[in-house]
XYZ file of N, CA, C and O in Angstrom:
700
model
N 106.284 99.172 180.838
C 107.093 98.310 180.024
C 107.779 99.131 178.953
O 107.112 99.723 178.104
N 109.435 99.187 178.983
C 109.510 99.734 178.315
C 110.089 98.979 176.825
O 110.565 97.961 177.327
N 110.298 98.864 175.604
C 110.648 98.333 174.568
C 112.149 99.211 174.006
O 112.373 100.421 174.015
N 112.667 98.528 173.728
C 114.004 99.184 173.125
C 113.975 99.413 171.815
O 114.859 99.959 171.155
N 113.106 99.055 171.496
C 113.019 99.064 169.463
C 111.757 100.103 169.119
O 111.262 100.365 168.023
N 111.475 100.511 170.212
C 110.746 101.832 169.388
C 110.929 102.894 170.132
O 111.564 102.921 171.187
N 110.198 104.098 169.429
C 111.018 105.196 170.100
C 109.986 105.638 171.190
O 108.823 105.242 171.271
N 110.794 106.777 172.245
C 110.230 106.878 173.290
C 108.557 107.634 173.002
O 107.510 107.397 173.606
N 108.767 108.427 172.059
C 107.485 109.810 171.937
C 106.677 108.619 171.254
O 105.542 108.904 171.637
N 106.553 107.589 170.568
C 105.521 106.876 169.959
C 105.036 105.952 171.436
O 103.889 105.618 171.736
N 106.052 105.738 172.047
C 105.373 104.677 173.407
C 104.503 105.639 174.275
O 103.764 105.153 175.132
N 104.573 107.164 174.055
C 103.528 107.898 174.718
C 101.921 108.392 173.845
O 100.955 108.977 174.336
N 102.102 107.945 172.566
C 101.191 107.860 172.194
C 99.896 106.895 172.003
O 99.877 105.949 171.216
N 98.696 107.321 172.938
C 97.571 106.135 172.998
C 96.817 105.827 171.350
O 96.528 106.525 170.378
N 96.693 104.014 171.809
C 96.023 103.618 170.348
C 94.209 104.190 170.765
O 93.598 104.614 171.746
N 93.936 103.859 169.320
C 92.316 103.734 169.190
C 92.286 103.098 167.785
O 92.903 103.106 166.720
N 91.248 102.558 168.372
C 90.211 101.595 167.602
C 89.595 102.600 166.018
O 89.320 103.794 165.907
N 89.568 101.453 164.992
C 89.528 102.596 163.827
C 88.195 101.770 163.758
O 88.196 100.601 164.144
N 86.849 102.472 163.181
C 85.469 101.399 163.352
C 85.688 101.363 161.928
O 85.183 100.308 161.543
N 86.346 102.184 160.643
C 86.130 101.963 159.695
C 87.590 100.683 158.855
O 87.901 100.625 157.665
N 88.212 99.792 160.120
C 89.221 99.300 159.456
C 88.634 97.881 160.315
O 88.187 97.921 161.461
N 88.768 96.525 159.384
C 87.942 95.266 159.697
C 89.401 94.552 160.040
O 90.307 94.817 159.250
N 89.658 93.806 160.978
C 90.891 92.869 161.213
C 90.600 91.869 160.512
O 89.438 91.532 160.283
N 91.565 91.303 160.108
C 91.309 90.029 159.398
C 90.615 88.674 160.042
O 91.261 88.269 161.008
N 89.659 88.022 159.787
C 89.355 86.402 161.032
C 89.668 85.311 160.133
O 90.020 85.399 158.957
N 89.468 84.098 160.950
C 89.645 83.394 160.730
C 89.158 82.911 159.394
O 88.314 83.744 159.062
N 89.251 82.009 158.467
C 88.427 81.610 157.380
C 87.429 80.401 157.938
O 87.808 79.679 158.861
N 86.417 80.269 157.453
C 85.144 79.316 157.740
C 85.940 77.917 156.557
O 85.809 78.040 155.339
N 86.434 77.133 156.946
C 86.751 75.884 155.867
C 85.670 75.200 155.402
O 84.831 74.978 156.275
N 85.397 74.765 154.239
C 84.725 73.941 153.393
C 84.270 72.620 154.653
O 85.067 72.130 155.453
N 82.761 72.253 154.524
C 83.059 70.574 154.496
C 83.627 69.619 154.079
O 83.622 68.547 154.684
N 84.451 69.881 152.558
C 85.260 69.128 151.855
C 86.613 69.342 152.025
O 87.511 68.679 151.505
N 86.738 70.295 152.774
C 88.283 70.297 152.994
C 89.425 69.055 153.504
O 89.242 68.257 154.423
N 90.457 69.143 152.751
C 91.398 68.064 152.395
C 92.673 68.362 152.795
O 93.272 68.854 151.838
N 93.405 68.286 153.830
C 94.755 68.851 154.109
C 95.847 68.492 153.110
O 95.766 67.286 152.874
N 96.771 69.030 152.476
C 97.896 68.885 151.086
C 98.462 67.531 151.313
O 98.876 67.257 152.439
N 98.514 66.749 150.455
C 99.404 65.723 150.181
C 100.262 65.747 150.417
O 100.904 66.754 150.120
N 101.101 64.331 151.337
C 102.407 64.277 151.569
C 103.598 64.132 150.369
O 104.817 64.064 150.527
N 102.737 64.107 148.994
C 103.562 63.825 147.449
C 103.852 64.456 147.019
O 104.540 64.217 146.027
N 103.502 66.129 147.499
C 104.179 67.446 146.495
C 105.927 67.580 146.281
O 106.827 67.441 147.108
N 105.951 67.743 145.551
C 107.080 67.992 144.589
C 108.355 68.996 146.088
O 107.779 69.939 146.632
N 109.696 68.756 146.531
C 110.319 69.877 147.398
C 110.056 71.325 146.940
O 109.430 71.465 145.890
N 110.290 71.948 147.324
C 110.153 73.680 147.522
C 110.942 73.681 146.470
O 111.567 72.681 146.119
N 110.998 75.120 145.701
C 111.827 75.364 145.456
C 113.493 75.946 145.725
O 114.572 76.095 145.151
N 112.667 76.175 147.290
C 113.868 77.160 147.482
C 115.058 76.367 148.342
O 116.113 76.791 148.814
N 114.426 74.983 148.350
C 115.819 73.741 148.848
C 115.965 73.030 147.808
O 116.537 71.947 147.936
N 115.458 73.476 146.426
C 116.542 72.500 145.478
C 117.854 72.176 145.309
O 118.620 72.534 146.204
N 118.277 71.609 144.416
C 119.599 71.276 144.452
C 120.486 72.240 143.611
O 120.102 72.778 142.572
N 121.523 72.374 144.086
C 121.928 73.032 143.605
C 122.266 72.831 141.611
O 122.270 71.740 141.042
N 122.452 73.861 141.088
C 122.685 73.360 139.641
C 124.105 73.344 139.292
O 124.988 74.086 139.721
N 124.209 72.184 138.270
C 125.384 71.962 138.022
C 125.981 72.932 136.973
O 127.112 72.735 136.529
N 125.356 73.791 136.648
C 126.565 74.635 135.802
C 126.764 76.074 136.633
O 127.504 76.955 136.193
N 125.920 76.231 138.048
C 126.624 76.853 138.884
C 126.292 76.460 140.121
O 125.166 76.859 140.416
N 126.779 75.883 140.904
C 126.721 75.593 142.092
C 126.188 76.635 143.351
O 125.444 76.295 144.271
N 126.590 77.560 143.203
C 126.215 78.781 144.016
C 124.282 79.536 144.191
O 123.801 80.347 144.983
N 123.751 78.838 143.155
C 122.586 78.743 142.383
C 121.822 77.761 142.939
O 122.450 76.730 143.184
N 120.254 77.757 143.312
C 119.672 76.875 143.030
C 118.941 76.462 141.756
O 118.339 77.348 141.150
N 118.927 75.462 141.376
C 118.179 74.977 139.918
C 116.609 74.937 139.995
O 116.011 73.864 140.062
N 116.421 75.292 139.991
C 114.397 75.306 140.399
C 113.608 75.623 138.490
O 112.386 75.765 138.525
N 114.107 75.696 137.366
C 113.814 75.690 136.451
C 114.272 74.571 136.357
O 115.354 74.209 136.818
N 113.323 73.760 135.616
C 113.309 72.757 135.538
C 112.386 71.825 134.019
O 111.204 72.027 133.739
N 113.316 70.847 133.261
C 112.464 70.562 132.198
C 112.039 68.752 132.389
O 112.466 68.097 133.340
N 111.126 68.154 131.276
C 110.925 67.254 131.770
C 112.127 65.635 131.119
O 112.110 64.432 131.384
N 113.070 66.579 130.147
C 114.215 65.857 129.875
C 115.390 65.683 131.119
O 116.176 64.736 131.150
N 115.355 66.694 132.052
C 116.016 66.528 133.387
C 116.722 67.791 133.419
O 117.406 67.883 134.438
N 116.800 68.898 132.575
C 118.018 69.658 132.299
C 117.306 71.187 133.856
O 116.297 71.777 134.246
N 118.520 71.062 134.061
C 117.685 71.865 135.409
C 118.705 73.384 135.355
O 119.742 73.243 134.706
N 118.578 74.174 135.707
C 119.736 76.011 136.132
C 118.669 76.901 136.781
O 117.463 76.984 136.547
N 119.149 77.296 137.324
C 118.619 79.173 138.050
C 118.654 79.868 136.693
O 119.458 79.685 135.779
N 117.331 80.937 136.765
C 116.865 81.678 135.727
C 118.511 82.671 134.890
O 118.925 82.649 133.730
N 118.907 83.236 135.833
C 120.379 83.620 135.510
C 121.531 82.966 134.864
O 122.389 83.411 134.102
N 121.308 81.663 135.418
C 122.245 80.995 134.339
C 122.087 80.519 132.757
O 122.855 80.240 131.837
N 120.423 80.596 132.998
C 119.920 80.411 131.530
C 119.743 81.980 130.984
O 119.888 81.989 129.761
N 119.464 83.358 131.542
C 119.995 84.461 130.684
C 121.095 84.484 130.429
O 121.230 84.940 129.293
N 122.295 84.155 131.014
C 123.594 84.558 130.911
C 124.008 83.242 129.673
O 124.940 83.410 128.886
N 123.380 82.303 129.674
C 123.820 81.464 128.239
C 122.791 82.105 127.325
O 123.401 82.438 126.309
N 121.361 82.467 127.209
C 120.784 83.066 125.894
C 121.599 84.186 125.599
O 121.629 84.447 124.396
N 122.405 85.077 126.477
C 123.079 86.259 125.837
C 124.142 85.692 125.216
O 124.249 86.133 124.072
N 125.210 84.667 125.579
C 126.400 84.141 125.450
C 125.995 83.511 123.980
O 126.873 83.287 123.146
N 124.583 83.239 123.720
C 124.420 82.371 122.643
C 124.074 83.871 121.375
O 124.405 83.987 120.196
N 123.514 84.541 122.030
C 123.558 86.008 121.154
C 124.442 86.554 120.902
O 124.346 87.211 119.865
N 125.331 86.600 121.397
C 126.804 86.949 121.060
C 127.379 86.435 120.226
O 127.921 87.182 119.411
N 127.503 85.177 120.076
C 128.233 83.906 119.427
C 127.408 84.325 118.095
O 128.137 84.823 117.237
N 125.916 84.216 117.714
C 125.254 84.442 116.885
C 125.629 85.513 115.504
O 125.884 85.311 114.316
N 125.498 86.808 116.432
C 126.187 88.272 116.072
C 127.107 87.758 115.769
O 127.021 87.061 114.759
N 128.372 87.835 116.443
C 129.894 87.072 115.901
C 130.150 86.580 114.367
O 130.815 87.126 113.486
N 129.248 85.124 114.335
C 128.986 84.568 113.137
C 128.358 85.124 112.046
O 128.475 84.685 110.902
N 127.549 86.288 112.433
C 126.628 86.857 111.448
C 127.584 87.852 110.637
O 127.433 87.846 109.415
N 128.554 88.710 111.181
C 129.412 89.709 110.989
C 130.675 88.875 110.399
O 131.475 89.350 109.592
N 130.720 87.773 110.840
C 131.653 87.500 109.911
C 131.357 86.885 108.888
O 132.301 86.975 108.103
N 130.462 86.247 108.436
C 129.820 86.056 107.502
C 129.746 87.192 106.469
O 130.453 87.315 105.469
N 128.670 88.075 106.933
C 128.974 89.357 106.124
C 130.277 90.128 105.652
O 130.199 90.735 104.584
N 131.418 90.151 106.331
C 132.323 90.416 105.995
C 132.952 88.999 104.672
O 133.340 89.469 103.602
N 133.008 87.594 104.797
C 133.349 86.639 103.981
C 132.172 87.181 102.650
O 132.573 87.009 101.500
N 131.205 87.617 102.782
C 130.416 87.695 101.589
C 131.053 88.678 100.495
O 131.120 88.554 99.272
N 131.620 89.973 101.580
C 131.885 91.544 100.936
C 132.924 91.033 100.257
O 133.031 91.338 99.069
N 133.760 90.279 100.783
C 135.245 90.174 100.251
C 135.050 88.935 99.308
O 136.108 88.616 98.766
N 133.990 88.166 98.974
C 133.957 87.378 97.758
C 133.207 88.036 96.794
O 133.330 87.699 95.616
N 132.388 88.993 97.143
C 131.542 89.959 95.937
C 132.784 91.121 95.655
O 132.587 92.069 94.895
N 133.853 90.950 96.243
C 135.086 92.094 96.020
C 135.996 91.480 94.990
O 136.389 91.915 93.908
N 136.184 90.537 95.517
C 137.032 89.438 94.261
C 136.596 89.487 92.934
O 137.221 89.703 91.895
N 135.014 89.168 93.218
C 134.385 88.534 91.778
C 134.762 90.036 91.019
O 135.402 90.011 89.967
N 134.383 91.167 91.540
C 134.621 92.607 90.879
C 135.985 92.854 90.336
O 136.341 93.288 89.240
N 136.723 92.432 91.480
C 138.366 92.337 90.790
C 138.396 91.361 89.804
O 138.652 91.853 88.705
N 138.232 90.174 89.790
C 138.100 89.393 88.509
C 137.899 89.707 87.313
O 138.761 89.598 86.441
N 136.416 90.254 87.074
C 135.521 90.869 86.107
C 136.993 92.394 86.068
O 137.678 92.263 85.054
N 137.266 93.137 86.606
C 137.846 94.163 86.175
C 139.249 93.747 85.628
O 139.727 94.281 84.627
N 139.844 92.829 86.292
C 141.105 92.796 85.382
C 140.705 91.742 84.276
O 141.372 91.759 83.242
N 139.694 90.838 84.394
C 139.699 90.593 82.237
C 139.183 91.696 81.613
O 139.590 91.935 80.477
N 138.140 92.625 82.258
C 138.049 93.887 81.641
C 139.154 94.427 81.129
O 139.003 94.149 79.939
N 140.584 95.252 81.236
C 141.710 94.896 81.615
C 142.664 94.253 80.477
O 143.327 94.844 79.625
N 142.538 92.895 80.712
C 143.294 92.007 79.544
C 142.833 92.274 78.601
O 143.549 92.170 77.604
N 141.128 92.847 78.391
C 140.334 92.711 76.814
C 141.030 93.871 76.338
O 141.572 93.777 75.236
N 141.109 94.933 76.964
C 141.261 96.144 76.562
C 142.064 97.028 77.065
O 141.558 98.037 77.555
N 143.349 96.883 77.067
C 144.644 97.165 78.397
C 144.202 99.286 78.080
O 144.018 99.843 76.998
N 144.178 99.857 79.386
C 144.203 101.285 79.066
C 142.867 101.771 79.262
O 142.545 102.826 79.809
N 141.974 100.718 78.659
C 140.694 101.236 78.541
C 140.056 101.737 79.488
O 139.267 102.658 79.273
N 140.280 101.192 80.851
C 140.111 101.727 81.698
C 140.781 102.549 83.049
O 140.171 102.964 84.034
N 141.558 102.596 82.891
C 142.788 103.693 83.428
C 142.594 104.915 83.073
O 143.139 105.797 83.737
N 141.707 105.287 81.852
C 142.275 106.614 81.354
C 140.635 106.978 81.253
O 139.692 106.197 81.119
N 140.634 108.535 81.370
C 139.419 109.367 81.027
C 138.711 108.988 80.224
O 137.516 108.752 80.399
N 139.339 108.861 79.176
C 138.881 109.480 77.924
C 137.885 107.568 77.318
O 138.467 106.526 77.015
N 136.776 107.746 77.344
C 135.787 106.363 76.952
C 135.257 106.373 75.590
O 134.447 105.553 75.158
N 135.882 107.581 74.784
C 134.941 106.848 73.404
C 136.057 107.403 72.417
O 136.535 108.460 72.004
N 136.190 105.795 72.280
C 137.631 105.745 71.353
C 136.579 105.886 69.627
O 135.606 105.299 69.154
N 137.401 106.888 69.234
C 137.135 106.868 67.512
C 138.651 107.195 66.907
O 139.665 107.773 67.299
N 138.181 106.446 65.657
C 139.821 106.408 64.861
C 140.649 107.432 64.707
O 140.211 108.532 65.047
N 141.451 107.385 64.394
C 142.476 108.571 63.937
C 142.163 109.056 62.267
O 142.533 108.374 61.311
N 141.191 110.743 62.101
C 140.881 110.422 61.184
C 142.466 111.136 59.936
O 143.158 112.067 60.348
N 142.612 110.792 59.187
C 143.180 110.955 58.326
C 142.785 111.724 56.244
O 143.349 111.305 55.233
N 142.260 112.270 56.270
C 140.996 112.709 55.548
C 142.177 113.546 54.349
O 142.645 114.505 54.962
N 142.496 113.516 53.577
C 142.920 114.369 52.752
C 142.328 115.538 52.185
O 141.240 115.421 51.621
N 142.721 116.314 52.232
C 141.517 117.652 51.718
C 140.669 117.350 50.208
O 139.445 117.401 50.323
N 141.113 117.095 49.051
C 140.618 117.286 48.464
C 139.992 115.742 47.697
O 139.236 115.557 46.743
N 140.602 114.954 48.479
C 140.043 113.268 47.761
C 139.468 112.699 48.984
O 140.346 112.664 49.846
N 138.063 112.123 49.517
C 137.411 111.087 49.836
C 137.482 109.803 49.271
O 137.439 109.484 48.083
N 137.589 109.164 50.196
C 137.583 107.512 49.666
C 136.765 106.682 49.971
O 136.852 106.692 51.199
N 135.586 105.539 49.564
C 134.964 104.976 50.162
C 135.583 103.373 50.117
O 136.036 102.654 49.226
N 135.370 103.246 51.419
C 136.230 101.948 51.653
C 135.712 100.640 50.936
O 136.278 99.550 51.011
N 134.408 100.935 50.139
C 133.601 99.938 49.320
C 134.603 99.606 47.846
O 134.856 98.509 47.349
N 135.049 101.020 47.377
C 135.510 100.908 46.134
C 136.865 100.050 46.105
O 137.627 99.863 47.054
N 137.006 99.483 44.544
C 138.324 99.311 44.524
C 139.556 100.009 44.498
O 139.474 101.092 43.918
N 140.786 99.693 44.995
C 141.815 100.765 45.537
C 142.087 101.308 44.329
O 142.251 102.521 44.461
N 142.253 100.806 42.772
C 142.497 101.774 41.832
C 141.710 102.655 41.079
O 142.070 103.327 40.113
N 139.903 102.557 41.932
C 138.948 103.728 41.139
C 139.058 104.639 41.403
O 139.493 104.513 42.547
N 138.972 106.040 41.136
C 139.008 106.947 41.404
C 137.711 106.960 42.767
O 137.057 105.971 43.099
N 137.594 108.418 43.408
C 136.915 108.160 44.556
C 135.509 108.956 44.100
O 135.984 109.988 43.626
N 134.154 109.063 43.980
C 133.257 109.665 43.905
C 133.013 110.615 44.577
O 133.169 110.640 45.797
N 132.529 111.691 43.784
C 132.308 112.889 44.603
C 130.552 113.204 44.569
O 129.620 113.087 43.773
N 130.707 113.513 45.492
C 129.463 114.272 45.812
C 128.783 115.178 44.964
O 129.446 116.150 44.600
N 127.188 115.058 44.415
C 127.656 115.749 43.720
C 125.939 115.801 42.529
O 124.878 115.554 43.103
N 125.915 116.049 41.346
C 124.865 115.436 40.464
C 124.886 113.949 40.338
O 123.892 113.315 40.689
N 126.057 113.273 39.811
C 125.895 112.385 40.076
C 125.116 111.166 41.255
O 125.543 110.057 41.576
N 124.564 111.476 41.450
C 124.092 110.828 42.908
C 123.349 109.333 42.926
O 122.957 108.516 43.760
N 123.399 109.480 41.591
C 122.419 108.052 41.161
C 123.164 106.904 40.873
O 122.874 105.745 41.169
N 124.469 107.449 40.075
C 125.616 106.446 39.777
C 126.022 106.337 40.855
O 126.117 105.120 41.019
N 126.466 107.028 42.089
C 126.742 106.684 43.335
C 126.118 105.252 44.056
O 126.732 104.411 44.712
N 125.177 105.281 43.814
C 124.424 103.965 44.262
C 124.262 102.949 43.763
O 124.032 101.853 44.275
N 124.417 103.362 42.303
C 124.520 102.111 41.656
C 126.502 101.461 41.953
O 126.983 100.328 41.946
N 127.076 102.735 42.159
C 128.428 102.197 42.260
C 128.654 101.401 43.531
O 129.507 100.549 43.778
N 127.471 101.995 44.428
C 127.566 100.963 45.849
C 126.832 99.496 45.400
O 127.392 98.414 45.578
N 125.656 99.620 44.866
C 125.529 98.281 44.688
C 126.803 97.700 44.093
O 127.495 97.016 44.848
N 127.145 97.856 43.024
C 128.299 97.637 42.672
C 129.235 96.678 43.880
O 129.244 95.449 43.958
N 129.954 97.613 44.716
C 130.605 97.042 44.952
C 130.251 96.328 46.078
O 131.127 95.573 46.500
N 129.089 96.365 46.747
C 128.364 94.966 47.617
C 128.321 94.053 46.692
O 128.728 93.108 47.368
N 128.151 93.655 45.744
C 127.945 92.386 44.760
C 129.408 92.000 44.414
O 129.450 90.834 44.022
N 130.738 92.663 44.436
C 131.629 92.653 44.481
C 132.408 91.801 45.830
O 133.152 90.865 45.533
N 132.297 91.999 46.648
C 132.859 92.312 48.212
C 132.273 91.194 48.287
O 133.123 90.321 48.467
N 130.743 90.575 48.216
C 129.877 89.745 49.132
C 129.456 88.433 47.975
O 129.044 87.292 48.181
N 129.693 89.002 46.999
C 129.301 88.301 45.385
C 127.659 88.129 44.920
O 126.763 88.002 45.754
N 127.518 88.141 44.027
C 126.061 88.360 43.393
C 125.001 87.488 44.348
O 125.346 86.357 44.692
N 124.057 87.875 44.660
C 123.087 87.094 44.985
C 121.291 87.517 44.361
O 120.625 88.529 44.575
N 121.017 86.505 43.706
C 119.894 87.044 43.013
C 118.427 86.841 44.037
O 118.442 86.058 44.987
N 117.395 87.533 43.734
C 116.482 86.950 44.679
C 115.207 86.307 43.994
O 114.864 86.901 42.972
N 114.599 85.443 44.274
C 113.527 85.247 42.999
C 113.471 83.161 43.221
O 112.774 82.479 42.470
């Protein structure tokens, strides 16, 4: 006999019996054995097809009715990850550009308070001093006293400042 589906040099090779390999037998059935119910649920693999792809069988299955092939439910959890990301990035971008504003805001009344102030290097504004060489003035005194100098005097100096705080602010006694 010859077979067409195998090859010639294996059809000349004789079998033998392996004593250390057991064939499978029959199984011994229970006394209680029960042949399957005619009520089980169809196969899966003749379900119906699913309606969001036809090409698919629906064999996932919930108990609200919602039925798809495992693929159609990865291909919407990614579609829904996507959409997610999407929203998340743009979000983040709507955040940057309202924390960008508020900065522009805050910088141009910065700006209105103080036009220059910040445009330019230079951050620590002090007056223009004007100092005459040989006369000091203290801005306490009155404009026609002469100006105090530095000096022995040092005692009338203070009394000339009290002076002119009680002047400027007017007497206040304490007591």
């Amino acid at each position: 006999m010859h077979d067409e589906r195998s090859h010639p040099l294996l059809q000349q090779t004789p079998l033998s019996v392996n004593p250390f390999i057991d064939l499978p037998k029959a199984p011994n059935l229970p006394h209680n054995y029960a042949s399957l119910p005619p009520t089980l649920p169809p196969s899966i693999l003749q379900s119906a097809p699913a309606s969001s792809n036809p090409e698919l069988p629906a064999y996932v299955t919930s108990s609200s009715g919602f039925a798809a092939h495992p693929t159609t439910i990865i291909a919407q959890n990614k579609g829904l990850l996507d959409q997610l990301d999407k929203q998340r990035s743009e979000a983040e971008k709507k955040v940057n550009a309202w924390e960008q504003s508020i900065a522009e805001r805050e910088l141009a009344d910065k700006r209105r308070k103080a036009p220059g102030w910040l445009d330019s290097e230079q951050h620590l504004l002090q007056p223009a001093k004007q100092i005459e060489p040989q006369q000091q003035t203290n801005l306490m005194d009155e404009p026609g006293l002469p100006a105090v100098e530095a000096g022995p005097e040092k005692d009338r100096s203070v009394d000339d400042l009290g002076a002119a705080m009680d002047k400027a602010f007017g007497r206040s006694e304490m007591g």
